[in-house]
Coordinates of C-alpha atoms (C1' of nucleotides) in Angstrom, one line a residue:
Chain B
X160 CA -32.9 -26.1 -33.6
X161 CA -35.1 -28.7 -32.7
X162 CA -34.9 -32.1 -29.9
X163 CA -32.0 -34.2 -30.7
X164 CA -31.1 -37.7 -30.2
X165 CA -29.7 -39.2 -26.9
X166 CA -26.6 -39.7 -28.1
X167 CA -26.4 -36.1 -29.6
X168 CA -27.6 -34.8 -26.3
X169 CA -24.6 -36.9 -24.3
X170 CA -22.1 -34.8 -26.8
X171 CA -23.9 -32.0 -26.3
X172 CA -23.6 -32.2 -22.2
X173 CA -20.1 -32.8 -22.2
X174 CA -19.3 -30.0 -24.8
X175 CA -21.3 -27.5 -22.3
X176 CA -18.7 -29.4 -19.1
X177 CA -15.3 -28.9 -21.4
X178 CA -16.7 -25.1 -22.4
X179 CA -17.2 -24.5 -19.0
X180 CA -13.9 -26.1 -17.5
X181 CA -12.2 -23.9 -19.9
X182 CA -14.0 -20.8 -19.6
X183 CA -14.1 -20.5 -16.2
X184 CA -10.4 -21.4 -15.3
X185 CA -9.8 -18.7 -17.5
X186 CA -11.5 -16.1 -16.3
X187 CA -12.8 -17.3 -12.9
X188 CA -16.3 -18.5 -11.3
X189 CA -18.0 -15.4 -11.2
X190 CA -16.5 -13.6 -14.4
X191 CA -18.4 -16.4 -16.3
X192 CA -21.9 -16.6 -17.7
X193 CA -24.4 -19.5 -18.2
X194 CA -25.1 -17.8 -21.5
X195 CA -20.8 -17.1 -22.2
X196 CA -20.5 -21.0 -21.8
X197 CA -23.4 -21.7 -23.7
X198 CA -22.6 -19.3 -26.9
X199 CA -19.2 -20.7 -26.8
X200 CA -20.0 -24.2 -26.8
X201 CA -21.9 -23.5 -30.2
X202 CA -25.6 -22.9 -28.0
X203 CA -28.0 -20.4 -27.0
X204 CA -28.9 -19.6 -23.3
X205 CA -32.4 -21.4 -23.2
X206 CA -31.5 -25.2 -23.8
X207 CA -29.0 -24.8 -20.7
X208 CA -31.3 -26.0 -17.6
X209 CA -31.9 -29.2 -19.4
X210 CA -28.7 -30.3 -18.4
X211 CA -27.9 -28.7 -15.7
X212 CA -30.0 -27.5 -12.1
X213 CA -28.1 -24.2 -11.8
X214 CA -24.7 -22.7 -12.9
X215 CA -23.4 -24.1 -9.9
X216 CA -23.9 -27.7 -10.8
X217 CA -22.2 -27.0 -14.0
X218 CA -19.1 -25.1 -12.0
X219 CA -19.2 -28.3 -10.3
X220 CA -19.1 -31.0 -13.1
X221 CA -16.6 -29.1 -14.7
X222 CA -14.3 -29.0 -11.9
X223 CA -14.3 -32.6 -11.2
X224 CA -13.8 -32.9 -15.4
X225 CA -11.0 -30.4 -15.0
X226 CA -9.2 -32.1 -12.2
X227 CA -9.6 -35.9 -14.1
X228 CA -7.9 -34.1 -17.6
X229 CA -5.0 -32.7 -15.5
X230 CA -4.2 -35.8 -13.4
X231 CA -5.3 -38.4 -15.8
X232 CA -1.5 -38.9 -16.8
X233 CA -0.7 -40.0 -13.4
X234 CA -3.6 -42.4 -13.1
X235 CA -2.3 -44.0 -16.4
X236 CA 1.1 -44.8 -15.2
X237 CA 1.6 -48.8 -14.4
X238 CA 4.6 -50.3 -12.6
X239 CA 6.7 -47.6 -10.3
X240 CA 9.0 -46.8 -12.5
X241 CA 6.0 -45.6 -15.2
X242 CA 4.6 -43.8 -12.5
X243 CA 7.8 -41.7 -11.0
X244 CA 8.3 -41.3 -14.5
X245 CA 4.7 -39.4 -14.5
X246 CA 5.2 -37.6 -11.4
X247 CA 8.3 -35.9 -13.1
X248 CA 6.8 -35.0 -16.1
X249 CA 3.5 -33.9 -14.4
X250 CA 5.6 -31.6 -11.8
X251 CA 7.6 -30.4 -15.3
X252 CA 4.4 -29.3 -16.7
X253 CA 3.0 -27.5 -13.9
X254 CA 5.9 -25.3 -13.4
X255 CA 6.1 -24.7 -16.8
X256 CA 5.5 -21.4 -18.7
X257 CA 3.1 -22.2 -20.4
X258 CA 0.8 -23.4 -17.5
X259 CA 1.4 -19.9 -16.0
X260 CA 0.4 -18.4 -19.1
X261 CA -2.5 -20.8 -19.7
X262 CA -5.0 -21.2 -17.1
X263 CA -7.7 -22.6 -19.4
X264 CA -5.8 -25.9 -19.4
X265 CA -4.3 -26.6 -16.6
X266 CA -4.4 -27.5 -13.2
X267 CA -8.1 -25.8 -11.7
X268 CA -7.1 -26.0 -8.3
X269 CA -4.4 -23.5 -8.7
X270 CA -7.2 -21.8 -11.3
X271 CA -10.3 -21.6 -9.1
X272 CA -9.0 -23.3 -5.8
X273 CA -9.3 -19.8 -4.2
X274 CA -12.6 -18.5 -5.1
X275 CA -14.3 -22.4 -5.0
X276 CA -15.2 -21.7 -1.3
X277 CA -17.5 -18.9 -2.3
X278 CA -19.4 -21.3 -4.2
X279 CA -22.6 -22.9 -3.7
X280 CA -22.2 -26.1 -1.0
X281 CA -22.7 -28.5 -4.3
X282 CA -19.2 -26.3 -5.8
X283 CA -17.4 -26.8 -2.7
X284 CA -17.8 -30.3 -2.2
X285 CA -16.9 -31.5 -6.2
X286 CA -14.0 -28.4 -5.3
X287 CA -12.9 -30.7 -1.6
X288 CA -13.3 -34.1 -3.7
X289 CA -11.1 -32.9 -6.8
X290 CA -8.6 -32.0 -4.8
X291 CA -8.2 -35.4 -2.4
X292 CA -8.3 -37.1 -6.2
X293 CA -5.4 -34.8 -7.0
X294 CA -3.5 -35.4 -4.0
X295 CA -4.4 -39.2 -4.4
X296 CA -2.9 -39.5 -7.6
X297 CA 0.1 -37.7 -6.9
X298 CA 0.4 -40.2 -3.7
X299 CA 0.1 -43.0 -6.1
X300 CA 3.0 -42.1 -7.8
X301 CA 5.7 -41.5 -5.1
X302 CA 7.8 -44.0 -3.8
X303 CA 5.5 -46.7 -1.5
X304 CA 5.8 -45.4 2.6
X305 CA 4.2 -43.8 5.4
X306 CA 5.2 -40.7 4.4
X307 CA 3.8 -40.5 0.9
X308 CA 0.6 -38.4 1.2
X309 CA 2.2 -36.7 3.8
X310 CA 4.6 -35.7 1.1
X311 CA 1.4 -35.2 -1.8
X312 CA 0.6 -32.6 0.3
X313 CA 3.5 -31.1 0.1
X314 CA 4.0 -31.4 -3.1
X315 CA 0.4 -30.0 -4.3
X316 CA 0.8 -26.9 -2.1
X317 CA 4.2 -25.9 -3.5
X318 CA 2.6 -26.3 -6.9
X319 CA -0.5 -24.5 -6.2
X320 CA 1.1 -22.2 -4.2
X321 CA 3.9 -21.6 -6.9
X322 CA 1.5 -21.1 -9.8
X323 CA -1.0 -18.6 -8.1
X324 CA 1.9 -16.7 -7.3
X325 CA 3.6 -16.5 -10.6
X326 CA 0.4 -15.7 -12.4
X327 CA 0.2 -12.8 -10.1
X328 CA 3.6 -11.6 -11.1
X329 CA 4.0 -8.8 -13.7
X330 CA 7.9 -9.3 -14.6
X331 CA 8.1 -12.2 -16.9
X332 CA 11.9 -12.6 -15.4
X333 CA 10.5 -13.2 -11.5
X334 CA 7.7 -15.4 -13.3
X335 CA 10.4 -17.8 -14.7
X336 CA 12.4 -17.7 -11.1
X337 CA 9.2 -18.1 -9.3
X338 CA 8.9 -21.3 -11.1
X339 CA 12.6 -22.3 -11.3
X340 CA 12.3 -22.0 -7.2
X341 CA 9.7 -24.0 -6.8
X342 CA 10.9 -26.7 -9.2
X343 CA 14.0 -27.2 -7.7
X344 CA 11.9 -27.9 -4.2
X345 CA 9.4 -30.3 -5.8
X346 CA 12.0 -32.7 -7.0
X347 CA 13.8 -32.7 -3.7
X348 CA 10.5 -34.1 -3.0
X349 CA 9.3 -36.1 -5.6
X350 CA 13.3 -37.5 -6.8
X351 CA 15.4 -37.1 -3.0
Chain H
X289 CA -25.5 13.1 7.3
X290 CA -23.7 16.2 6.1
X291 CA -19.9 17.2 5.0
X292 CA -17.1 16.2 7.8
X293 CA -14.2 17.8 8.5
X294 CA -10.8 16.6 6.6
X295 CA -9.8 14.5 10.0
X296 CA -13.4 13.0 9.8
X297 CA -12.9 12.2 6.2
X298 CA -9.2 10.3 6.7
X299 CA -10.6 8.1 9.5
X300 CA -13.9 7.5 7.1
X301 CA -11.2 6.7 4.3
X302 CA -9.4 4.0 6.2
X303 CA -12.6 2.8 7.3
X304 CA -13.8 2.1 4.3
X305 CA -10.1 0.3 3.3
X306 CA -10.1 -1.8 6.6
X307 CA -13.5 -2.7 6.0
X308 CA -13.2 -3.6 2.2
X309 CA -9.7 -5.7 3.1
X310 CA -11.8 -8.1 5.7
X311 CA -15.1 -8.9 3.7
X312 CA -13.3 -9.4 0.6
X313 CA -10.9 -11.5 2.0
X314 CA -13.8 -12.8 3.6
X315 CA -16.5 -13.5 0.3
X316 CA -13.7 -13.5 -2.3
X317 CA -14.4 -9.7 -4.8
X318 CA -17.5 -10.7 -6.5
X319 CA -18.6 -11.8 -3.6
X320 CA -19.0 -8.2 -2.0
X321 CA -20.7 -5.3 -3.1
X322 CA -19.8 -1.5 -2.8
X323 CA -22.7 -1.4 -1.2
X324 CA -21.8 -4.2 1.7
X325 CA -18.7 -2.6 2.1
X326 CA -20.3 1.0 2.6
X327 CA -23.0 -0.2 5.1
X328 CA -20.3 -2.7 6.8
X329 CA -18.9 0.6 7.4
X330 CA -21.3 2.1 9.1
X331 CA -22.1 4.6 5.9
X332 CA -24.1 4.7 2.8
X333 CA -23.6 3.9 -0.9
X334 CA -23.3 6.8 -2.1
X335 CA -20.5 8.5 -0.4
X336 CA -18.5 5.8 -2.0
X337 CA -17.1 7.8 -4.8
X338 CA -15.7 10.7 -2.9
X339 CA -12.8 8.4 -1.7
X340 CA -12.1 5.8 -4.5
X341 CA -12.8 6.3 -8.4
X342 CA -13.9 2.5 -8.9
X343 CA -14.5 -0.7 -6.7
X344 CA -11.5 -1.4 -8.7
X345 CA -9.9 1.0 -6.8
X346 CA -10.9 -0.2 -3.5
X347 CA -9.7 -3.2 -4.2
X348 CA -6.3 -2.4 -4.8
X349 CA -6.2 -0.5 -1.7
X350 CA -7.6 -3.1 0.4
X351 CA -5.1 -5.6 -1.2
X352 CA -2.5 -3.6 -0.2
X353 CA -3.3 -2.5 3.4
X354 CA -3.9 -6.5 3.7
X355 CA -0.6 -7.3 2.9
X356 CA 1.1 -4.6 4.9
X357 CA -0.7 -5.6 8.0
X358 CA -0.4 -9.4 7.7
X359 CA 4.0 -8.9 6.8
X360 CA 4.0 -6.1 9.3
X361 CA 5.7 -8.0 12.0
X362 CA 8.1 -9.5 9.6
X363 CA 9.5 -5.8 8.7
X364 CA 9.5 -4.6 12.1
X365 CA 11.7 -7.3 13.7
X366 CA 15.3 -6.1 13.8
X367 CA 18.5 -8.1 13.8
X368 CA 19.2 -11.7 12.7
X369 CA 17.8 -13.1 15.7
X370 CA 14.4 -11.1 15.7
X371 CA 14.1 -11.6 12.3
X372 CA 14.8 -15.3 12.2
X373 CA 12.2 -15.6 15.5
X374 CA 9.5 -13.7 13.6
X375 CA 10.0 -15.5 10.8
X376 CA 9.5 -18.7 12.3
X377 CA 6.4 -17.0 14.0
X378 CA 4.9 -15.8 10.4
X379 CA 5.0 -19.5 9.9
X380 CA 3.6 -20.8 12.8
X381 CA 0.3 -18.5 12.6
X382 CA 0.2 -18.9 8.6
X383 CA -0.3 -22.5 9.1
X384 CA -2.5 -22.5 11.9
X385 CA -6.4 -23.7 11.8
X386 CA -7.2 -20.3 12.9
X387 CA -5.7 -18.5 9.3
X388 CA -7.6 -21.7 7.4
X389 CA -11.0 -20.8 9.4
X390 CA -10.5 -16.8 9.3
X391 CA -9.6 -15.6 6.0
X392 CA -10.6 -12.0 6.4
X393 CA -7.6 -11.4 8.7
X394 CA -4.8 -13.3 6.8
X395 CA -3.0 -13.1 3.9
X396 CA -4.7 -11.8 1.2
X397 CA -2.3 -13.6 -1.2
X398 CA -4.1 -16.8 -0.3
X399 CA -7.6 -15.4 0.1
X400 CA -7.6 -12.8 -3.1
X401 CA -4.4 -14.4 -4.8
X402 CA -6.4 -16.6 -7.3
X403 CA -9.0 -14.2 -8.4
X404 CA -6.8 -10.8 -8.6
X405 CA -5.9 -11.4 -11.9
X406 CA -10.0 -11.2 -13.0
X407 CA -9.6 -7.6 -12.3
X408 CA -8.6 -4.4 -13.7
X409 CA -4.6 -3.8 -14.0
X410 CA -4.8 -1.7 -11.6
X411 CA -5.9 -4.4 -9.3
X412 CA -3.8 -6.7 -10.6
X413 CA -0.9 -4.2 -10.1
X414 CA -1.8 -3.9 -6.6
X415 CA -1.8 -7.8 -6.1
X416 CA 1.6 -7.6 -7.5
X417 CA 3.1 -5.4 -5.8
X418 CA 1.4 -6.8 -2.4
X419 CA 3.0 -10.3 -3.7
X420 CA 6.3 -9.0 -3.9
X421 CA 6.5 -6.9 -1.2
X422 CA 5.6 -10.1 0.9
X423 CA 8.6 -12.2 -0.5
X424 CA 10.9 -9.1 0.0
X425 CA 9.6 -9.5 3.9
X426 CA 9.8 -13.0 3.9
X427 CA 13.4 -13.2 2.5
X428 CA 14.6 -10.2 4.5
X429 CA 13.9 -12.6 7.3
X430 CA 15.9 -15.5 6.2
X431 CA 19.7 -15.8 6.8
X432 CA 21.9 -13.8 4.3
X433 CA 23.0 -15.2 0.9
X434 CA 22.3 -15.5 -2.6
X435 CA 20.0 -18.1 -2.1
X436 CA 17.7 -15.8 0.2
X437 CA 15.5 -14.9 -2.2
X438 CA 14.7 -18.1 -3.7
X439 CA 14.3 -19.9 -0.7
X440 CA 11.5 -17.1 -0.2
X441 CA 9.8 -17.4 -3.1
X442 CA 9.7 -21.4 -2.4
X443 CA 8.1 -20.7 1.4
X444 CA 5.7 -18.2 0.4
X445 CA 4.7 -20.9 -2.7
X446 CA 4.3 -23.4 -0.3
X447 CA 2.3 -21.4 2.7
X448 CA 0.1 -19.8 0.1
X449 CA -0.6 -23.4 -1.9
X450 CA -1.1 -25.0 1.7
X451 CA -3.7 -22.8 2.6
X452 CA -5.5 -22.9 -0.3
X453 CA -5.8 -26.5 -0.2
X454 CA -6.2 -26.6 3.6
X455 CA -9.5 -24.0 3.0
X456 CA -10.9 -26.4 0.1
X457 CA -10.9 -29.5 2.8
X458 CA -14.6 -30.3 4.1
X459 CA -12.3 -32.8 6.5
X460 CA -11.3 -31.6 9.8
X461 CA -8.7 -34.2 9.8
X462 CA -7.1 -33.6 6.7
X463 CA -7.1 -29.6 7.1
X464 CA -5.1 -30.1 10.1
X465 CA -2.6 -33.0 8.2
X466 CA -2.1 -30.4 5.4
X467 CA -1.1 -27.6 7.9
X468 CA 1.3 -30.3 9.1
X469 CA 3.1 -32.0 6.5
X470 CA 3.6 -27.7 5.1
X471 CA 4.6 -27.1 8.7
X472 CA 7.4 -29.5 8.3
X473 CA 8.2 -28.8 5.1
X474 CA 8.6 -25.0 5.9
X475 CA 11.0 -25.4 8.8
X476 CA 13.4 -27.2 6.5
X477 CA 13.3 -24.1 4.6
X478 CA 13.5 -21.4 7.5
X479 CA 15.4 -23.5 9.9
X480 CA 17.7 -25.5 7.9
Chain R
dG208 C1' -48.1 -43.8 -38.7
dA209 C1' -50.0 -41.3 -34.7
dT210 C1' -48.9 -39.5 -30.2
dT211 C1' -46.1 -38.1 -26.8
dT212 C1' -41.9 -36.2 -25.2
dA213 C1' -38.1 -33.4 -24.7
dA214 C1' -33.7 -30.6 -26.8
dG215 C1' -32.7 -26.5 -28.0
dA216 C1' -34.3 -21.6 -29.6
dT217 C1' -36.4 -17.3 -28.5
dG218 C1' -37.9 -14.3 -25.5
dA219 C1' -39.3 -12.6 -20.8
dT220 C1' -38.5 -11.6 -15.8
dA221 C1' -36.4 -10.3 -11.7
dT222 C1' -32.5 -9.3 -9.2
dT223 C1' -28.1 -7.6 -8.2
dC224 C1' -25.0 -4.0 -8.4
dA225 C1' -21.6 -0.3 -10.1
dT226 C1' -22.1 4.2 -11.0
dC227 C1' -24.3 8.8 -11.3
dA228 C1' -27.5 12.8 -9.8
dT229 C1' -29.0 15.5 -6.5
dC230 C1' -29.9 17.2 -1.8
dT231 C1' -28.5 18.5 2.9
dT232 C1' -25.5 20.2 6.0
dT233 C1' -21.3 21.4 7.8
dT234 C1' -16.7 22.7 6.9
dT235 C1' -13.4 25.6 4.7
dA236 C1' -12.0 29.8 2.3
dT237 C1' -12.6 34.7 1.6
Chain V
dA189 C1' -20.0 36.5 8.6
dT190 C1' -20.8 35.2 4.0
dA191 C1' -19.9 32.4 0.1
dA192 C1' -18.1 28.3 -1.9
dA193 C1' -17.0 23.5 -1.6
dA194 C1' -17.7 19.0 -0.6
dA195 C1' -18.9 14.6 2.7
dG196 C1' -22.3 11.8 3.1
dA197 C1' -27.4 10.5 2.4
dT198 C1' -31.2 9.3 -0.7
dG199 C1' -32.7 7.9 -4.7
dA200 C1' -32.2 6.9 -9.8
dT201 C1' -30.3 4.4 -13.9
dG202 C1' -28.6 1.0 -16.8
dA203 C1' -26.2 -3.1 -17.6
dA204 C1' -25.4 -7.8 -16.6
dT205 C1' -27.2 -12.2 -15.7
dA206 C1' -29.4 -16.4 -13.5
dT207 C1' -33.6 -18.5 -14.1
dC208 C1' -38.2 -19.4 -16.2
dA209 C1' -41.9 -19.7 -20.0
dT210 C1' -43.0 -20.9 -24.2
dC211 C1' -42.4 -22.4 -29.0
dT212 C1' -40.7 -25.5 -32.6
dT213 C1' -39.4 -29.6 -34.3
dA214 C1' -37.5 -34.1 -34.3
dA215 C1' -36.8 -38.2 -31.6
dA216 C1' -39.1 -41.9 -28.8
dT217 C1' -42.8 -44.6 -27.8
dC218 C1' -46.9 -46.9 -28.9

DNA sequence: GATTTAAGATGATATTCATCATCTTTTTAT
DNA sequence: ATAAAAAGATGATGAATATCATCTTAAATC
C-alpha cells in the first residue's frame, strides 16, 4: 500500500494499540511480536516504527488503553448510588468466568501486572500509572472516607490476586471456588 | 571439565534448580536464558541437557523448589499454636518491603504466577501444583472448619494481588500503604 | 499541477537463544 | 586393569525477532 491520510493514519495507530492490548494480555509481553501485532491488525511489519519508537512504547500505550477500557465503567458512573452501583458490577465481572477464561479483555494488571516490571523503564512507568488510575477509580466509587483508597487497595489486590490464581488453576471446579472466595471477600468490602 | 561422579552430578542438579528458581523469579522466564542460568551456576551451556529435557523443564522444577522452600515453614510448624504463629509469620514477611524489593527469594506465585500459563503444560502443571500446594499450607495453618479452605484461597488471593501491585509502584510511599492496608486486611482473615 | 513528504510494503540485518554435535576426561561396570 | 558410559566443555546451527533501509504511491504543501 501506499501513504494514507491523517485521519486514516489516526485509525490505523489506534488499531495497532487495541491489537496489541489484546494480543499481548493474551499471551504475555514477551510471547508477542512487533510483526504478530502488526499481521493481526491487518499490516505488515515495515510500516510499524512510524508509529511507534520500539515495541516497548507500544507495550506501553497499550497498557494505559487496556487499563482506561477496563475501568472506563467506573469513571462513567455519576451520583453515589450510580457509582456503588459500578463498583458491584465491575467486582461481578472480574471474578467472573469468563474473565478467567478471557485474558484478552480484561483487566491487564492481573494479565501482565507480573511480567510489566521486566519491561523497559517507559513499560513500567505507563504499568505504575495504570494501576494508581485503576486503584483511583475504584476509590471513586466506594463510599466517601478516610479509609477508601485504603480499602481500593484492598480491593484491587484480592482481585488481582484472585484472578492470577485462578488462571493458574487446572480444575475448572477450584477455578469457580477460587472465584466464589474471593467474591464473597470483595463485597464485604465494597457492600459492609 | 570432564564426567563427575553421581554425588557430583546431584549437587550440580540442584544447583542448576536453585539457581534457575532465583534469576527467574528474579527477570521473569523470558527474561533468562539457559545459558544465564548455566553460567550463574558456575557451568557451561552445554551440560544443560544432561539434567533437564527442555528449559521447559527447568522451569517446572524451579517453580516447584520455589514454592516448597517459601511454604516450608508453614508445613513444618506443628500444633494449633505453631501453626497459627507461623501463619501469622508467613504473613508478616509476605508483606514486607523486603519480599516487594527481592523477588528471587519469595513466592514464586507472585513473581512467575502471571506468566506461567505462557508456557508449556508441563510448566503450567508445575505452577499448578506449586499454587495448590501453597493454599493446602496456608489453610492447614488456619483454625479447623469447613470454612478453612476458603478462607485460604481468599489470603493467598490477596497476598499474591498485593504484591503484584506493591512491585508495579515507582512510589516508595504507596508500596509501603499497599503492604498495609493487605496487612490489615489479612489479619482479619488469620486472626479473626 | 508540480514538488515534497511520509504511510505502509518489501526485504535486509544482527542479535539472541534453545537445542544439538562432538570432544575430553573421569567415573562406573566388567 | 580395561572397556564402556556419561558429565561437562566447546563450538555449531537454526529459528525467532527487533530494528533499519529502501521502495512505492498517494496525500500535503506550494
Amino acid at each position: 500500500m501506499a501513504r494514507v491520510s491523517r485521519e486514516e493514519k489516526q485509525r490505523t495507530h489506534a488499531a495497532i494499540v487495541a491489537t496489541a492490548a489484546r494480543l499481548f494480555r493474551e499471551h504475555g509481553l514477551a510471547g508477542v511480536g512487533v510483526a504478530d501485532v502488526m499481521s493481526a491488525a491487518g499490516l505488515t511489519h515495515g510500516g510499524f516504527y512510524r508509529h511507534f519508537a520500539s515495541k516497548d512504547a507500544l507495550i506501553a500505550a497499550a497498557f494505559a488503553q487496556a487499563v482506561e477500557e477496563a475501568t472506563a465503567a467506573l469513571a462513567a458512573a455519576d451520583g453515589a448510588a450510580a457509582r456503588q452501583a459500578a463498583l458491584l458490577r465491575y467486582v461481578d465481572v472480574y471474578l467472573s468466568r469468563e474473565h478467567v477464561d478471557r485474558p484478552s479483555t480484561g483487566c491487564p494488571l492481573a494479565a501482565l501486572g507480573g511480567e510489566a516490571r521486566h519491561a523497559a523503564p517507559e513499560t513500567a512507568d505507563a504499568a505504575a500509572a495504570g494501576m494508581d488510575r485503576a486503584i483511583a477509580r475504584v476509590a471513586r466509587c466506594l463510599p466517601a472516607g478516610q479509609a477508601r483508597l485504603t480499602k481500593a487497595r484492598c480491593l484491587m489486590s484480592l482481585l488481582v490476586g484472585a484472578i492470577t490464581i485462578a488462571r493458574l488453576s487446572r480444575d475448572a471446579t477450584d477455578r469457580e471456588a477460587i472465584l466464589a472466595a474471593a467474591r464473597e471477600d470483595a463485597l464485604r468490602i465494597v457492600a459492609p
